[in-house]
C-alpha cells in the first residue's frame, strides 16, 4: 500500500491541480470554481481527495486553493486528506464563496459543476461583483478525468481486489434458507473493515419468476434452483469497483443455461473488443446483438466507466462513440432478465492498455453452486 501513502497523494493532487489550472488559464479565466453536491462530488474530490458525508462543496482555485463546505464538522479530516489548509464551513456556504470571489477581484471565473448547481447559488455568484462572467468548463474538465493515471489505476486495482473478496464471500453464502438481506449485510462489512466503503448498496436478487434488473435486497430466502444475482462494489479513497456474479443453487435448468450462454457470449464479444481504437458503442452493439439473437431483450447498457463513480462515470457504452484509449477504465455488464431464468448478469472491471485490456476483477464466475 506504499503507493497510497500521503506523499503519493500529495504528488498526485498537485499534478491534478496544475492540470485544472491549465484548463482555467486556457479559457482566459482569472480563477476556477469547482462545485459538488451531495453524492455528486466527483469533480471536487478529484482535486481534494475528500468528499463530505453531507451537503455541498466548493473549491476556489487560483494561485492558492480555498474550500467551503456545508458539513463543516469534517474540516480537520479534509485538511489532512487534501493538503489544503484554507477550509471554511457553514450551513449555507454560498455567502462565503461569494465573499471569497470578491476578494480575488476576478472578472472571469471558470466553473465546473454547473450542471448540478442550484439556481439560487448560480444567481448569487453572478452578483458577486459587477460584470462578473461565469464560464462553463464542465466539458474540458470532464475530459481531464477520462484517462486515469497510474496512481488511479492502482487504487482501482485495490478496489477490485476487495470487490472480489465480496463476491467470493457471496459464493460461500449461497445456501438454501439464507436471506437476501443477510447476505447483503455480510458483504457490506468487507470493504468497511479494510478502511474503505461500499461503492453502492449491495444488490442480492434471488428467484427465477420475477426478474428485475435492479432492486434492493428483501427478506426472501434462497431456495434450491434459484438464480441469485449479486452486484457489489468496494471503494477505496473514492475509487469504486463494480462487479457482478450470478449463481444457481444446484443444477441449472435449460432456461437458466440458455440465458447464461447468451450472457457469456455477449461478455466475451465485448471483452474481445476492449482495446484502443474501438468505439465505446461498438462493445454495446456487439453484446446486444448476441443477446437479441438469442431471443432475449436488452434491458440495459452493456457497461459504463469506473473511477470516482460507477454508473455516473464516463463513458456510457450505449451512447458514447469516442474511441477507447489506454488509461480508460470501464466495466462490461451484459445481462439477461427473463422469467424462468431469473436475473443473470456477468460484470467485470477493466483498464484499457496499449494493446488490449487488463481485467481487474477476477472472482470465480462459475454458475452452478453446490449446497
XYZ file of C-alpha atoms in Angstrom:
371
model
C 0.000 0.000 0.000
C 3.026 2.333 -0.125
C 1.774 3.797 -3.421
C -1.106 5.347 -1.488
C 0.954 6.904 1.315
C 0.427 10.644 1.991
C 3.404 11.666 -0.145
C 1.944 9.738 -3.080
C -1.310 11.596 -2.741
C 0.478 14.918 -2.434
C 2.216 14.485 -5.794
C -0.933 13.181 -7.451
C -3.121 16.043 -6.224
C -0.579 18.699 -7.127
C -0.448 17.309 -10.654
C -4.227 17.304 -10.950
C -4.489 20.890 -9.713
C -1.850 22.018 -12.194
C -3.865 20.409 -14.984
C -7.066 22.064 -13.742
C -5.376 25.465 -13.539
C -4.190 24.971 -17.106
C -7.796 24.449 -18.222
C -8.860 27.676 -16.496
C -5.901 29.595 -17.936
C -6.538 28.359 -21.480
C -10.126 29.600 -21.133
C -8.706 33.003 -20.101
C -10.228 32.777 -16.633
C -8.791 34.530 -13.606
C -9.730 31.725 -11.206
C -11.566 28.429 -11.240
C -14.530 27.345 -9.137
C -15.358 23.647 -8.728
C -18.745 22.719 -7.255
C -20.062 19.415 -5.971
C -23.236 18.369 -4.247
C -24.338 15.512 -2.026
C -23.436 12.164 -3.714
C -22.258 14.010 -6.842
C -18.954 15.397 -5.621
C -16.600 13.634 -8.030
C -15.281 16.830 -9.647
C -14.472 18.280 -6.229
C -12.988 15.073 -4.866
C -10.709 14.718 -7.889
C -8.780 17.802 -6.742
C -9.047 17.356 -2.965
C -9.143 13.611 -2.170
C -12.134 14.470 0.017
C -15.906 14.448 -0.176
C -18.059 15.357 2.850
C -20.651 12.988 4.250
C -23.396 15.530 3.554
C -24.007 18.755 1.705
C -22.409 20.940 -0.917
C -18.712 21.575 -1.520
C -16.819 24.350 -3.305
C -13.181 24.733 -4.349
C -11.865 28.138 -5.386
C -8.663 27.522 -7.322
C -6.319 30.358 -8.194
C -2.686 30.710 -7.211
C -3.739 29.009 -3.988
C -6.778 26.903 -3.055
C -9.714 27.613 -0.739
C -12.549 25.229 0.104
C -16.036 25.726 1.503
C -18.421 23.122 2.952
C -21.938 22.735 4.232
C -20.834 19.904 6.565
C -18.235 21.897 8.466
C -17.542 19.204 11.097
C -15.203 17.338 8.731
C -12.807 20.203 8.103
C -9.953 18.710 10.148
C -10.205 15.488 8.148
C -10.461 17.468 4.902
C -7.232 19.378 5.612
C -5.323 16.156 6.262
C -6.548 14.412 3.114
C -6.281 17.340 0.715
C -3.128 19.155 1.786
C -5.192 22.365 1.535
C -5.166 24.488 4.695
C -7.879 27.038 3.946
C -11.255 25.422 4.653
C -14.401 27.152 5.869
C -17.871 25.843 6.536
C -21.381 26.855 7.459
C -24.891 25.608 6.779
C -25.133 27.821 3.688
C -21.593 28.265 2.345
C -22.638 30.286 -0.712
C -22.064 33.681 1.012
C -18.550 32.514 1.925
C -17.876 31.611 -1.703
C -19.256 34.932 -2.941
C -17.099 36.901 -0.500
C -14.014 34.889 -1.495
C -14.674 35.652 -5.165
C -14.937 39.335 -4.378
C -11.603 39.191 -2.586
C -9.886 37.765 -5.678
C -11.072 40.647 -7.831
C -11.729 38.106 -10.610
C -13.757 39.212 -13.610
C -13.833 35.899 -15.483
C -14.401 32.688 -13.495
C -14.200 29.184 -14.915
C -16.879 26.994 -13.321
C -17.025 23.211 -13.064
C -20.262 21.657 -11.807
C -22.810 23.978 -13.369
C -24.973 21.005 -14.340
C -25.662 20.330 -10.631
C -25.554 23.868 -9.225
C -28.832 25.172 -7.713
C -30.207 28.265 -9.435
C -30.069 30.459 -6.278
C -26.371 29.662 -5.863
C -25.712 30.470 -9.533
C -27.502 33.803 -9.218
C -25.578 34.629 -6.056
C -22.293 34.013 -7.887
C -23.378 36.217 -10.768
C -23.997 39.080 -8.353
C -20.653 38.700 -6.562
C -19.068 41.617 -8.413
C -20.166 43.903 -11.259
C -19.610 42.445 -14.729
C -18.516 39.045 -13.381
C -18.522 36.434 -16.142
C -19.048 32.740 -15.319
C -17.614 30.351 -17.917
C -18.872 26.764 -18.101
C -15.819 24.466 -18.194
C -17.552 21.171 -17.429
C -16.589 19.645 -20.788
C -12.795 20.178 -20.736
C -12.652 19.241 -17.058
C -14.561 16.016 -17.745
C -12.056 15.174 -20.495
C -9.240 15.632 -17.979
C -10.733 12.845 -15.852
C -11.231 10.356 -18.695
C -7.726 8.908 -18.744
C -6.706 7.516 -15.372
C -3.194 7.977 -14.030
C -1.128 5.018 -12.884
C -1.942 6.122 -9.342
C -5.682 5.960 -10.045
C -5.392 2.556 -11.708
C -3.546 1.323 -8.626
C -6.435 2.450 -6.437
C -8.924 0.744 -8.746
C -6.905 -2.478 -8.582
C -7.175 -2.407 -4.802
C -10.896 -1.657 -5.003
C -11.275 -4.561 -7.431
C -9.411 -6.867 -5.077
C -11.824 -6.021 -2.268
C -14.761 -6.379 -4.647
C -13.526 -9.884 -5.463
C -13.461 -10.647 -1.734
C -17.099 -9.582 -1.536
C -18.048 -11.841 -4.452
C -16.096 -14.783 -3.034
C -17.895 -14.312 0.274
C -21.222 -14.211 -1.574
C -20.471 -17.544 -3.222
C -19.778 -19.041 0.207
C -23.142 -17.736 1.456
C -25.184 -19.393 -1.306
C -27.219 -21.715 0.887
C -30.894 -22.627 0.919
C -32.617 -20.615 3.637
C -30.227 -17.649 3.604
C -31.971 -14.282 3.309
C -31.084 -11.735 0.631
C -30.773 -9.020 3.288
C -28.471 -11.136 5.453
C -26.172 -11.874 2.527
C -26.051 -8.192 1.536
C -25.223 -7.146 5.104
C -22.398 -9.689 5.380
C -20.836 -8.368 2.166
C -21.026 -4.700 3.178
C -18.686 -5.173 6.144
C -15.795 -6.385 3.952
C -14.757 -3.007 2.488
C -15.610 -1.227 5.745
C -13.243 -3.497 7.673
C -10.482 -2.690 5.146
C -10.873 1.056 5.633
C -12.989 1.557 2.522
C -16.693 1.694 1.837
C -19.296 0.213 -0.474
C -19.489 1.815 -3.907
C -23.254 1.373 -3.612
C -25.686 -0.681 -1.552
C -25.005 -4.395 -2.231
C -27.568 -5.956 -4.545
C -28.771 -9.515 -3.974
C -31.718 -10.693 -6.096
C -32.908 -14.292 -5.983
C -35.532 -16.425 -7.718
C -36.455 -17.180 -11.313
C -40.045 -15.968 -11.767
C -39.847 -12.220 -11.123
C -36.696 -10.877 -12.785
C -35.911 -7.193 -12.432
C -32.547 -5.639 -13.368
C -32.136 -3.872 -10.027
C -33.842 -3.677 -6.654
C -32.891 -3.635 -3.011
C -32.449 -6.944 -1.178
C -35.555 -8.317 0.505
C -36.303 -10.828 3.253
C -36.785 -13.552 0.638
C -34.927 -16.769 1.467
C -32.890 -18.638 -1.129
C -34.265 -21.935 -2.422
C -32.924 -24.852 -4.455
C -32.968 -23.993 -8.147
C -32.801 -20.244 -7.564
C -30.817 -17.874 -9.702
C -29.053 -15.387 -7.414
C -27.508 -12.234 -8.870
C -25.026 -10.402 -6.630
C -23.902 -6.930 -7.768
C -21.396 -5.258 -5.423
C -18.528 -2.822 -5.329
C -15.824 -1.804 -2.870
C -14.413 1.721 -2.850
C -11.051 2.982 -1.584
C -10.249 6.705 -1.386
C -13.333 7.273 -3.531
C -12.276 4.893 -6.320
C -15.067 2.426 -6.913
C -15.154 -1.167 -8.015
C -18.324 -2.616 -9.556
C -18.758 -6.295 -10.415
C -21.495 -8.913 -10.624
C -21.656 -12.683 -10.343
C -24.631 -14.955 -10.916
C -25.167 -18.210 -9.045
C -27.599 -21.087 -9.485
C -28.267 -23.218 -6.420
C -27.892 -26.735 -7.762
C -28.028 -27.991 -11.338
C -29.164 -25.199 -13.725
C -32.329 -25.689 -15.751
C -32.418 -25.455 -19.516
C -33.838 -21.920 -19.299
C -31.022 -20.850 -16.978
C -28.357 -22.409 -19.189
C -29.718 -20.748 -22.340
C -29.814 -17.338 -20.677
C -26.342 -17.778 -19.200
C -24.935 -18.848 -22.549
C -26.180 -15.587 -24.091
C -24.645 -13.591 -21.246
C -21.275 -15.338 -21.521
C -21.090 -14.925 -25.285
C -22.038 -11.243 -25.041
C -19.391 -10.769 -22.345
C -16.714 -12.489 -24.444
C -17.583 -10.406 -27.505
C -17.321 -7.140 -25.555
C -14.103 -8.223 -23.865
C -12.541 -9.047 -27.249
C -13.315 -5.505 -28.438
C -11.987 -3.780 -25.319
C -8.831 -2.268 -26.792
C -7.579 1.123 -28.031
C -9.213 2.490 -31.169
C -12.525 0.662 -30.787
C -15.504 2.950 -30.316
C -17.194 2.579 -26.929
C -20.581 1.954 -28.517
C -19.228 -0.977 -30.520
C -18.942 -3.006 -27.311
C -22.586 -2.338 -26.557
C -23.724 -3.174 -30.068
C -21.756 -6.413 -30.216
C -23.052 -7.690 -26.887
C -26.616 -6.533 -27.504
C -26.728 -8.261 -30.876
C -25.826 -11.589 -29.275
C -28.455 -11.203 -26.545
C -31.180 -10.274 -29.036
C -30.247 -13.028 -31.477
C -30.640 -15.498 -28.607
C -34.230 -14.318 -28.195
C -33.816 -12.101 -25.150
C -34.444 -8.401 -24.591
C -31.601 -5.980 -23.862
C -32.596 -4.475 -20.524
C -29.715 -2.031 -20.041
C -26.456 -0.761 -21.490
C -23.539 -3.147 -21.739
C -21.349 -1.101 -19.441
C -20.007 2.211 -18.218
C -16.942 3.887 -16.812
C -15.476 3.351 -13.365
C -13.400 5.687 -11.247
C -14.700 8.153 -8.673
C -18.158 6.859 -9.593
C -19.672 3.834 -11.263
C -22.927 4.461 -13.142
C -22.178 8.198 -13.381
C -18.607 7.813 -14.653
C -17.847 8.437 -18.329
C -18.371 6.656 -20.724
C -21.834 5.192 -21.112
C -21.115 2.422 -23.595
C -24.545 2.528 -25.236
C -24.291 6.158 -26.390
C -20.599 7.145 -26.475
C -18.873 6.928 -29.854
C -15.442 8.115 -28.712
C -12.703 5.507 -29.228
C -11.233 3.673 -26.270
C -7.742 4.768 -25.244
C -5.091 3.313 -22.977
C -5.790 4.512 -19.453
C -9.576 4.436 -19.702
C -11.334 2.319 -17.086
C -14.694 0.686 -17.736
C -16.870 -2.221 -16.713
C -18.745 -4.556 -19.035
C -22.004 -5.995 -17.703
C -24.197 -7.933 -20.158
C -27.369 -9.220 -18.570
C -30.437 -11.289 -19.344
C -33.522 -10.928 -17.161
C -36.156 -13.459 -18.142
C -38.935 -15.434 -16.407
C -37.785 -18.981 -15.811
C -34.131 -17.919 -15.799
C -34.212 -15.018 -13.340
C -31.570 -12.301 -13.128
C -28.400 -13.287 -14.960
C -25.517 -10.866 -15.325
C -21.731 -11.034 -15.513
C -19.800 -7.848 -14.810
C -16.091 -7.102 -14.549
C -13.886 -4.017 -14.298
C -11.244 -3.320 -16.941
C -8.437 -0.903 -17.656
C -7.631 -0.338 -21.322
C -3.930 -0.981 -22.029
C -1.713 -0.197 -25.007
C -2.630 -3.423 -26.773
C -5.865 -4.610 -25.163
C -7.184 -4.603 -21.627
C -6.470 -5.834 -18.114
C -9.353 -7.430 -16.231
C -9.271 -6.088 -12.678
C -11.981 -8.227 -11.057
C -11.222 -11.948 -11.136
C -13.653 -13.703 -8.800
C -14.772 -17.173 -9.920
C -17.622 -16.837 -12.434
C -18.806 -20.457 -12.298
C -22.602 -20.549 -12.469
C -23.558 -23.658 -10.511
C -23.169 -23.722 -6.733
C -23.386 -26.956 -4.749
C -25.126 -26.624 -1.428
